XYZ file of N, CA and C in Angstrom:
609
model
N 111.020 88.555 124.265
C 111.691 88.504 125.564
C 111.259 89.688 126.421
N 110.815 89.438 127.619
C 110.474 90.501 128.545
C 111.746 91.153 129.053
N 111.638 92.421 129.463
C 112.811 93.133 129.951
C 113.414 92.416 131.150
N 112.568 91.730 131.942
C 113.059 91.055 133.141
C 113.776 89.745 132.825
N 113.575 89.230 131.596
C 114.241 87.986 131.225
C 115.715 88.243 130.948
N 116.588 87.348 131.383
C 118.012 87.560 131.117
C 118.346 87.352 129.646
N 119.180 88.219 129.121
C 119.704 88.047 127.770
C 120.949 87.167 127.797
N 121.630 87.199 128.949
C 122.895 86.486 129.112
C 122.799 85.562 130.318
N 123.309 84.358 130.179
C 123.459 83.434 131.307
C 124.947 83.194 131.517
N 125.456 83.664 132.645
C 126.856 83.439 132.996
C 126.935 82.127 133.767
N 127.676 81.165 133.252
C 127.818 79.874 133.916
C 129.158 79.835 134.632
N 129.090 79.580 135.937
C 130.291 79.522 136.775
C 130.348 78.150 137.431
N 131.313 77.340 137.049
C 131.536 76.046 137.701
C 132.492 76.254 138.867
N 132.182 75.650 140.009
C 133.027 75.851 141.185
C 133.099 74.567 141.993
N 134.183 74.423 142.731
C 134.372 73.219 143.542
C 135.117 73.571 144.824
N 134.357 73.826 145.882
C 134.946 74.045 147.194
C 135.791 75.292 147.323
N 135.429 76.353 146.599
C 136.212 77.594 146.661
C 135.274 78.765 146.955
N 134.617 78.707 148.095
C 133.584 79.684 148.421
C 134.117 81.109 148.511
N 135.330 81.295 149.034
C 135.874 82.650 149.160
C 136.128 83.266 147.788
N 136.672 82.491 146.880
C 136.900 82.994 145.523
C 135.568 83.245 144.823
N 134.608 82.368 145.042
C 133.289 82.539 144.439
C 132.637 83.823 144.933
N 132.755 84.107 146.214
C 132.192 85.334 146.784
C 132.792 86.567 146.114
N 134.117 86.586 145.967
C 134.774 87.726 145.328
C 134.347 87.865 143.869
N 134.172 86.734 143.203
C 133.754 86.763 141.807
C 132.340 87.316 141.668
N 131.402 86.803 142.454
C 130.017 87.265 142.359
C 129.893 88.740 142.713
N 130.701 89.200 143.656
C 130.666 90.621 144.019
C 131.038 91.500 142.834
N 131.886 90.989 141.945
C 132.302 91.769 140.786
C 131.169 92.086 139.833
N 130.147 91.249 139.791
C 129.028 91.492 138.884
C 128.139 92.633 139.360
N 128.311 93.053 140.597
C 127.551 94.191 141.120
C 128.041 95.504 140.518
N 129.227 95.517 139.948
C 129.818 96.768 139.455
C 129.932 96.797 137.933
N 129.159 95.972 137.244
C 129.176 95.999 135.782
C 128.596 97.315 135.268
N 128.936 97.656 134.037
C 128.451 98.892 133.422
C 126.924 98.942 133.454
N 126.343 100.118 133.729
C 124.880 100.227 133.830
C 124.145 99.772 132.580
N 124.771 99.912 131.411
C 124.098 99.530 130.165
C 124.204 98.040 129.862
N 124.773 97.258 130.769
C 124.844 95.806 130.585
C 123.437 95.227 130.457
N 123.171 94.415 129.446
C 121.842 93.809 129.304
C 121.510 92.918 130.504
N 120.221 92.608 130.709
C 119.838 91.734 131.821
C 120.585 90.401 131.757
N 121.045 89.952 132.900
C 121.811 88.708 132.955
C 121.472 87.944 134.224
N 121.822 86.685 134.211
C 121.717 85.830 135.382
C 123.046 85.114 135.566
N 123.281 84.634 136.784
C 124.443 83.800 137.062
C 123.939 82.394 137.371
N 124.482 81.419 136.701
C 124.167 80.018 136.982
C 125.419 79.395 137.598
N 125.380 79.196 138.908
C 126.510 78.596 139.611
C 126.275 77.093 139.705
N 127.238 76.318 139.260
C 127.133 74.862 139.337
C 128.185 74.359 140.316
N 127.725 73.771 141.408
C 128.621 73.211 142.417
C 129.082 71.837 141.954
N 130.363 71.710 141.702
C 130.940 70.422 141.302
C 131.311 69.677 142.581
N 130.305 69.031 143.172
C 130.419 68.470 144.512
C 129.766 69.437 145.481
N 128.827 68.958 146.267
C 128.075 69.848 147.153
C 128.999 70.504 148.169
N 128.669 71.741 148.516
C 129.524 72.541 149.385
C 128.641 73.563 150.096
N 128.465 73.398 151.403
C 127.565 74.258 152.165
C 128.003 75.717 152.127
N 129.303 75.959 152.201
C 129.794 77.339 152.205
C 129.488 78.040 150.881
N 129.649 77.327 149.778
C 129.350 77.921 148.471
C 127.850 78.129 148.295
N 127.042 77.214 148.812
C 125.591 77.403 148.763
C 125.195 78.669 149.511
N 125.846 78.907 150.637
C 125.558 80.105 151.424
C 125.921 81.368 150.642
N 127.041 81.332 149.947
C 127.444 82.467 149.115
C 126.393 82.734 148.040
N 125.920 81.682 147.400
C 124.950 81.830 146.314
C 123.592 82.322 146.804
N 123.269 82.046 148.060
C 121.960 82.403 148.602
C 121.872 83.864 149.034
N 122.981 84.570 149.064
C 122.966 85.973 149.490
C 122.177 86.829 148.502
N 121.483 87.861 149.000
C 120.745 88.754 148.097
C 121.690 89.452 147.115
N 121.298 89.482 145.866
C 122.105 90.123 144.824
C 121.208 91.017 143.972
N 121.840 91.865 143.187
C 121.103 92.732 142.271
C 120.740 92.006 140.979
N 121.083 90.735 140.892
C 120.833 89.927 139.700
C 120.451 88.522 140.162
N 119.693 87.784 139.350
C 119.296 86.431 139.757
C 120.466 85.456 139.731
N 120.478 84.558 140.709
C 121.496 83.512 140.794
C 120.803 82.159 140.897
N 121.050 81.296 139.940
C 120.608 79.904 140.039
C 121.747 79.086 140.634
N 121.408 78.153 141.506
C 122.423 77.274 142.078
C 122.071 75.829 141.753
N 122.962 75.158 141.047
C 122.789 73.754 140.702
C 123.908 72.956 141.348
N 123.724 71.659 141.452
C 124.737 70.817 142.085
C 124.830 69.486 141.350
N 126.048 68.977 141.231
C 126.279 67.659 140.650
C 127.306 66.922 141.498
N 127.300 65.605 141.396
C 128.389 64.834 141.991
C 129.685 65.241 141.306
N 130.787 65.168 142.018
C 132.069 65.650 141.493
C 132.380 64.979 140.147
N 132.342 65.784 139.083
C 132.544 65.260 137.728
C 133.475 66.115 136.896
N 133.813 67.320 137.372
C 134.692 68.198 136.625
C 133.978 69.403 136.047
N 134.751 70.401 135.595
C 134.155 71.644 135.102
C 133.388 71.491 133.797
N 133.803 70.569 132.935
C 133.091 70.382 131.678
C 131.647 69.956 131.884
N 131.417 68.838 132.594
C 130.047 68.439 132.879
C 129.269 69.495 133.663
N 129.960 70.239 134.535
C 129.279 71.297 135.286
C 128.756 72.375 134.337
N 129.552 72.748 133.364
C 129.098 73.748 132.388
C 127.947 73.197 131.554
N 128.023 71.918 131.203
C 126.917 71.304 130.463
C 125.626 71.380 131.267
N 125.713 71.082 132.558
C 124.530 71.134 133.416
C 123.997 72.554 133.488
N 124.894 73.521 133.615
C 124.459 74.908 133.664
C 123.715 75.325 132.415
N 124.157 74.828 131.266
C 123.509 75.190 130.003
C 122.073 74.691 129.943
N 121.779 73.581 130.605
C 120.412 73.041 130.571
C 119.429 73.932 131.313
N 119.930 74.766 132.232
C 119.058 75.661 132.995
C 119.197 77.117 132.580
N 120.086 77.403 131.640
C 120.316 78.784 131.216
C 119.075 79.355 130.541
N 118.674 80.548 130.957
C 117.500 81.198 130.381
C 117.872 82.207 129.306
N 119.132 82.603 129.259
C 119.568 83.569 128.261
C 119.919 82.902 126.943
N 119.833 83.664 125.871
C 120.189 83.133 124.562
C 121.682 83.060 124.333
N 122.446 83.754 125.186
C 123.904 83.751 125.097
C 124.475 83.272 126.420
N 125.335 82.276 126.357
C 126.044 81.789 127.545
C 127.432 82.419 127.571
N 127.826 82.886 128.745
C 129.198 83.342 128.958
C 129.810 82.460 130.039
N 130.901 81.799 129.706
C 131.604 80.942 130.658
C 132.691 81.761 131.344
N 132.613 81.832 132.670
C 133.623 82.530 133.456
C 134.001 81.658 134.644
N 135.222 81.770 135.111
C 135.693 80.942 136.220
C 135.224 81.480 137.563
N 135.312 80.625 138.582
C 134.886 81.039 139.918
C 135.874 81.985 140.588
N 137.060 82.149 140.013
C 138.030 83.102 140.561
C 138.217 84.300 139.634
N 137.288 84.476 138.694
C 137.360 85.587 137.748
C 136.528 86.759 138.249
N 137.158 87.916 138.341
C 136.433 89.147 138.640
C 136.227 89.881 137.321
N 134.981 89.981 136.860
C 134.741 90.518 135.518
C 135.026 92.014 135.420
N 135.587 92.418 134.287
C 135.713 93.838 133.962
C 134.309 94.417 133.840
N 134.145 95.678 134.131
C 132.812 96.294 134.117
C 132.137 96.164 132.754
N 132.909 96.082 131.681
C 132.336 95.976 130.338
C 132.345 94.549 129.795
N 132.639 93.577 130.633
C 132.817 92.201 130.162
C 131.601 91.682 129.399
N 130.452 91.663 130.035
C 129.262 91.100 129.390
C 128.794 91.976 128.238
N 128.901 93.276 128.412
C 128.509 94.202 127.349
C 129.351 93.971 126.100
N 130.644 93.759 126.275
C 131.531 93.514 125.132
C 131.155 92.229 124.403
N 130.779 91.202 125.155
C 130.387 89.947 124.513
C 129.108 90.122 123.696
N 128.138 90.847 124.237
C 126.887 91.062 123.507
C 127.145 91.878 122.242
N 127.970 92.890 122.358
C 128.275 93.725 121.195
C 129.037 92.942 120.126
N 129.912 92.047 120.553
C 130.656 91.229 119.590
C 129.716 90.315 118.812
N 128.743 89.722 119.508
C 127.787 88.851 118.824
C 126.950 89.649 117.837
N 126.599 90.882 118.212
C 125.797 91.731 117.336
C 126.593 92.169 116.112
N 127.871 92.478 116.315
C 128.709 92.990 115.229
C 129.164 91.889 114.278
N 129.527 90.731 114.826
C 130.143 89.666 114.035
C 129.181 88.536 113.684
N 128.026 88.504 114.351
C 127.108 87.395 114.165
C 127.389 86.286 115.161
N 126.513 85.277 115.243
C 126.697 84.200 116.219
C 128.039 83.502 116.048
N 128.745 83.352 117.153
C 130.060 82.704 117.114
C 130.534 82.436 118.533
N 131.591 81.665 118.635
C 132.276 81.468 119.905
C 133.282 82.607 120.033
N 133.152 83.403 121.079
C 134.007 84.577 121.249
C 134.873 84.415 122.493
N 136.182 84.434 122.297
C 137.130 84.290 123.397
C 137.487 85.674 123.922
N 137.112 85.941 125.182
C 137.421 87.220 125.800
C 138.779 87.193 126.478
N 139.303 88.357 126.723
C 140.637 88.463 127.319
C 140.602 88.070 128.795
N 141.654 87.383 129.228
C 141.832 86.998 130.625
C 143.249 87.362 131.049
N 143.357 87.987 132.215
C 144.660 88.340 132.767
C 144.724 87.901 134.222
N 145.923 87.648 134.701
C 146.086 87.317 136.115
C 145.641 88.494 136.976
N 145.026 88.179 138.105
C 144.560 89.201 139.042
C 145.766 89.965 139.589
N 145.853 91.282 139.356
C 147.020 92.039 139.833
C 147.108 92.129 141.352
N 146.005 91.815 142.043
C 146.010 91.884 143.501
C 146.547 90.607 144.141
N 146.794 89.583 143.341
C 147.289 88.314 143.861
C 148.733 88.087 143.431
N 149.436 87.277 144.211
C 150.813 86.939 143.876
C 150.840 86.071 142.621
N 151.697 86.422 141.692
C 151.862 85.635 140.472
C 153.068 84.726 140.651
N 152.829 83.441 140.805
C 153.895 82.480 141.070
C 154.726 82.239 139.811
N 155.929 81.667 139.950
C 156.731 81.344 138.764
C 155.992 80.447 137.774
N 155.210 79.498 138.292
C 154.449 78.629 137.384
C 153.427 79.437 136.599
N 152.730 80.365 137.277
C 151.748 81.206 136.592
C 152.420 82.065 135.524
N 153.606 82.593 135.842
C 154.334 83.411 134.879
C 154.767 82.583 133.671
N 155.100 81.317 133.919
C 155.476 80.431 132.817
C 154.264 80.081 131.956
N 153.125 79.870 132.609
C 151.918 79.434 131.910
C 151.323 80.539 131.047
N 151.330 81.759 131.553
C 150.707 82.879 130.843
C 151.385 84.184 131.263
N 151.450 85.155 130.363
C 150.797 85.197 129.054
C 151.645 84.709 127.880
N 152.892 84.311 128.117
C 153.739 83.897 126.992
C 153.709 82.394 126.751
N 153.090 81.637 127.677
C 152.996 80.197 127.512
C 151.766 79.809 126.715
N 151.187 78.660 127.052
C 150.022 78.197 126.291
C 148.750 78.933 126.684
N 148.595 79.245 127.953
C 147.328 79.810 128.425
C 147.343 81.336 128.357
N 146.235 81.902 127.907
C 146.059 83.358 127.827
C 147.140 84.018 126.971
N 147.636 83.315 125.978
C 148.687 83.859 125.119
C 148.032 84.646 123.985
N 147.511 85.819 124.331
C 146.772 86.609 123.351
C 147.683 87.266 122.324
N 148.971 87.379 122.626
C 149.876 88.029 121.683
C 150.061 87.211 120.408
N 149.729 85.916 120.466
C 149.856 85.099 119.252
C 148.580 85.104 118.418
N 147.534 85.778 118.903
C 146.260 85.793 118.190
C 146.139 87.060 117.355
N 145.556 86.919 116.180
C 145.301 88.044 115.283
C 143.808 88.361 115.345
N 143.429 89.559 115.866
C 142.003 89.886 116.004
C 141.219 89.823 114.700
N 141.905 89.921 113.568
C 141.214 89.906 112.277
C 141.020 88.498 111.724
N 141.546 87.494 112.425
C 141.476 86.125 111.938
C 140.788 85.223 112.964
N 140.246 84.090 112.524
C 139.634 83.156 113.474
C 140.629 82.700 114.536
N 140.111 82.437 115.721
C 140.936 81.942 116.824
C 141.195 80.449 116.607
N 142.437 79.979 116.745
C 142.702 78.542 116.611
C 142.048 77.760 117.741
N 141.749 76.514 117.484
C 140.996 75.718 118.453
C 141.712 75.587 119.786
N 143.049 75.593 119.787
C 143.763 75.396 121.043
C 143.824 76.659 121.895
N 143.208 77.742 121.409
C 143.074 78.963 122.210
C 141.637 79.155 122.676
N 140.865 78.084 122.659
C 139.471 78.139 123.109
C 139.438 78.037 124.635
N 139.929 79.086 125.292
C 140.017 79.088 126.755
C 138.660 79.432 127.350
N 138.134 78.557 128.185
C 136.784 78.727 128.729
C 136.770 79.557 130.008
N 137.743 80.454 130.155
C 137.796 81.316 131.333
C 137.011 82.607 131.140
N 136.774 82.975 129.892
C 136.003 84.171 129.549
C 135.582 83.997 128.103
N 134.498 83.274 127.917
C 134.118 82.836 126.573
C 132.610 82.896 126.416
N 132.164 83.424 125.281
C 130.733 83.504 124.994
C 130.377 82.561 123.854
N 129.201 81.965 123.957
C 128.724 81.036 122.938
C 127.197 81.038 122.962
N 126.535 81.031 121.802
C 125.078 80.896 121.812
C 124.664 79.648 122.601
N 123.653 79.791 123.411
C 123.249 78.703 124.302
C 122.953 77.418 123.538
N 122.280 77.530 122.411
C 121.932 76.326 121.646
C 123.169 75.624 121.104
N 124.230 76.373 120.830
C 125.463 75.750 120.343
C 126.090 74.882 121.421
N 126.093 75.390 122.655
C 126.664 74.608 123.757
C 125.825 73.365 124.021
N 124.513 73.493 123.873
C 123.645 72.330 124.070
C 123.916 71.260 123.009
N 124.191 71.689 121.778
C 124.428 70.736 120.685
C 125.853 70.180 120.691
N 126.796 70.943 121.235
C 128.204 70.520 121.264
C 128.725 70.695 122.688
N 128.327 69.808 123.603
C 128.716 69.963 125.011
C 130.166 69.556 125.256
N 130.638 69.869 126.441
C 131.959 69.405 126.862
C 131.938 67.888 127.029
N 133.062 67.262 126.763
C 133.189 65.812 126.889
C 133.360 65.449 128.369
N 132.442 64.664 128.947
C 132.552 64.297 130.365
C 133.727 63.384 130.679
N 134.447 62.929 129.654
C 135.609 62.063 129.888
C 136.784 62.832 130.480
N 136.684 64.172 130.511
C 137.764 64.992 131.071
C 137.309 65.543 132.422
N 137.699 64.902 133.530
C 137.173 65.284 134.845
C 137.940 66.409 135.529
N 139.033 66.880 134.936
C 139.861 67.887 135.598
C 139.927 69.154 134.751
N 140.152 70.310 135.389
C 140.258 71.568 134.631
C 141.602 71.677 133.934
N 141.736 71.028 132.805
C 143.015 71.018 132.096
C 142.782 71.176 130.598
N 142.552 70.088 129.890
C 142.440 70.146 128.429
C 140.994 70.051 127.951
N 140.044 70.114 128.891
C 138.650 69.920 128.490
C 138.178 71.010 127.536
N 138.669 72.237 127.691
C 138.222 73.302 126.802
C 138.933 73.251 125.447
N 140.197 72.832 125.433
C 140.899 72.688 124.158
C 140.285 71.604 123.285
N 139.948 70.478 123.900
C 139.304 69.386 123.157
C 137.951 69.836 122.633
N 137.231 70.576 123.455
C 135.930 71.122 123.054
C 136.103 72.097 121.896
N 137.127 72.965 121.977
C 137.398 73.904 120.895
C 137.715 73.200 119.586
N 138.414 72.066 119.678
C 138.729 71.282 118.480
C 137.444 70.793 117.818
N 136.518 70.282 118.627
C 135.264 69.779 118.063
C 134.408 70.913 117.507
N 134.406 72.062 118.180
C 133.657 73.212 117.667
C 134.183 73.630 116.299
N 135.514 73.666 116.168
C 136.121 74.042 114.895
C 135.785 73.026 113.807
N 135.858 71.740 114.150
C 135.545 70.687 113.182
C 134.092 70.767 112.717
N 133.212 71.227 113.600
C 131.790 71.298 113.253
C 131.431 72.585 112.516
N 132.426 73.452 112.294
C 132.187 74.667 111.526
C 131.749 75.865 112.332
N 131.834 75.783 113.652
C 131.472 76.919 114.496
C 132.627 77.921 114.500
N 132.388 79.162 114.098
C 133.486 80.132 114.051
C 133.931 80.570 115.443
N 135.244 80.630 115.637
C 135.848 81.102 116.881
C 136.550 82.426 116.605
N 136.286 83.414 117.468
C 136.958 84.713 117.331
C 137.372 85.223 118.705
């Protein structure tokens, strides 16, 4: 691998949320200096001129822009994986602002633990209003309920949250998201179930 080749491909599925996408992409400008080379693969779930404009802005890192007919985040991530140049895919949402050590932590986890599906921590943005529904959903509800996870044990399949998750690129290609789930709801849990059944370790 040449130094200029990305080690990590961050796949971001988005659908008509250009302002959130802009804030998310800006966050990658402030990652830790020791972060390995990475690229962002933005997949437009339904064409959107405003989001295309966001993706076309000059960045300190390469950005690929792909587009599909409106099919949902699962198929969008599958499409992104087909163009990913890095050996490690990191799935992050279009409204996620990454911690400066986000990608570095994922690479170090793969090096320390070996190839696996690694679920990274996700928290509500402290700069945004947290609605009663959001408070119910996480962190004590089903989503982002990290307090029920034991770092020394495998992650259960129903905690396979694709909001901050790393997976070897070839694994995602062999076990893609099911296109039968067109909405951002249970598509990652169902995928996590199949990954677990196939023997892929989740941590």
